[in-house]
Amino acid sequence: MDFELDEAHLEIQRTVRQFCQDRVKAQARGWDEREEFPLEVVKELGRLGFLGINVPEELGGAGLDAAATAVIVEELARWDGSLALTVASHNGLGSGHIRLFGTDAQKRRWLPALASGERLAAWGLTEPGSGSDAAGLRTTAVRRGGEWVLSGAKTFITQGTVGDVFVILASTSPDKKQKGITAFVVERGAQGFGQKPIHGKLGMRSSDTGELHLEEVVVPDDHRLGEVDHGFIDTLQILDRGRIAIGALGVGLARGAFEEARAYAKERKAFGHPIGDFQAIAFMLADMATETNAARLLVQRAAARCDAGRPFTKEASMAKLFASEVAMRATAKAIQIHGGYGYTRDFPVERYYRDAKLCEIGEGTSEVQRIVIGREILG
């Protein structure tokens, strides 16, 4: 199968690249140092249609496919991993859950404002005591007439403090463990709903991360997404799609590290020659370029299967696993090529290195990906 981009996707790529060169490149370092969420730039992405990538056009979105998501996220990540994570999580997790499992009325209620960037979405699965172990989820939702009462806490939530519309996974049948989880929409300002920022992260520092606290938050039944006790099954589909985006994010970081290191290797001289003339440096660049291209092909394959309506769980996990580990290797080599300068904030490769680590943790750790792949190949 040929994974070369067609003209429509190439035009999307050019648009994002120009936007990043104009609005992101010069500012990303400052956002990172200040842990500043670039709200205005995010809003601009919304006006360009990149916060409603997969939302149907009749609901205000761009109506694009998974391949377009991968192109957009990769290009953003080449310049700023944090911004790419914001776009990936908003589209794939919060908005994505509503788009895939909401009723027509729910989609009309929430998606137009999310697609335009007027409001931001977030998705709440992880808790202080449960990450990979969804069965350990402790947030509860108790039915009370035509309403539900939610109580619990979530942590490491992307868009946790800047978000407006939250998809919260809660236990509705605790005895069923992960098979008794249901999804609900909670909106900013709901009584008993609190948001607290998390600071001091290693990387992705200008992506907003927060804790959510729910103290008997009352939501009507029309805020329930999907069937009761079916939330975890739905979540698996959300994560499959999200792993394509995180794989693309890893590719973007690896590509950024490679392009920065290649440029440096052409300019920096040692022993009277550009350091790229030395085989040790050239071999590192060769490995970076080869692995980055291989990772991109895995991401594109998973996206193509998703767009074709074919099973892609295994392919998404392979793409996410490989791309995230390639990102770590590529960014480490980029720092090595930069030498002592790579260990400073004068060059962006140290930021790429810090950002890349999240790709091995978020949307299911590398260990979880290997479990998923193992199960799939063994049937």
mmCIF file of C-alpha atoms in Angstrom, residues 51-52 55-56 59-61 94-96 98-100 106-116:
data_model
loop_
_atom_site.group_PDB
_atom_site.id
_atom_site.type_symbol
_atom_site.label_atom_id
_atom_site.label_comp_id
_atom_site.label_asym_id
_atom_site.label_seq_id
_atom_site.Cartn_x
_atom_site.Cartn_y
_atom_site.Cartn_z
ATOM 1 C CA LEU A 51 -9.839 21.821 16.604
ATOM 2 C CA GLY A 52 -12.612 20.072 14.721
ATOM 3 C CA VAL A 55 -16.094 16.686 13.277
ATOM 4 C CA PRO A 56 -18.582 16.631 10.356
ATOM 5 C CA LEU A 59 -21.560 20.471 12.896
ATOM 6 C CA GLY A 60 -18.935 23.106 12.207
ATOM 7 C CA GLY A 61 -15.935 20.830 11.799
ATOM 8 C CA GLY A 94 -12.839 14.914 24.673
ATOM 9 C CA SER A 95 -14.460 15.869 21.362
ATOM 10 C CA GLY A 96 -13.819 12.411 19.963
ATOM 11 C CA ILE A 98 -18.810 12.927 22.040
ATOM 12 C CA ARG A 99 -18.482 12.567 18.261
ATOM 13 C CA LEU A 100 -18.315 8.767 18.348
ATOM 14 C CA GLN A 106 -25.517 15.766 22.277
ATOM 15 C CA LYS A 107 -23.404 16.270 19.167
ATOM 16 C CA ARG A 108 -25.408 19.344 18.176
ATOM 17 C CA ARG A 109 -25.160 20.676 21.720
ATOM 18 C CA TRP A 110 -21.398 20.417 22.242
ATOM 19 C CA LEU A 111 -19.473 19.790 19.031
ATOM 20 C CA PRO A 112 -19.941 23.090 17.148
ATOM 21 C CA ALA A 113 -18.374 25.175 19.932
ATOM 22 C CA LEU A 114 -15.605 22.591 20.407
ATOM 23 C CA ALA A 115 -14.846 22.430 16.694
ATOM 24 C CA SER A 116 -14.513 26.219 16.424
#
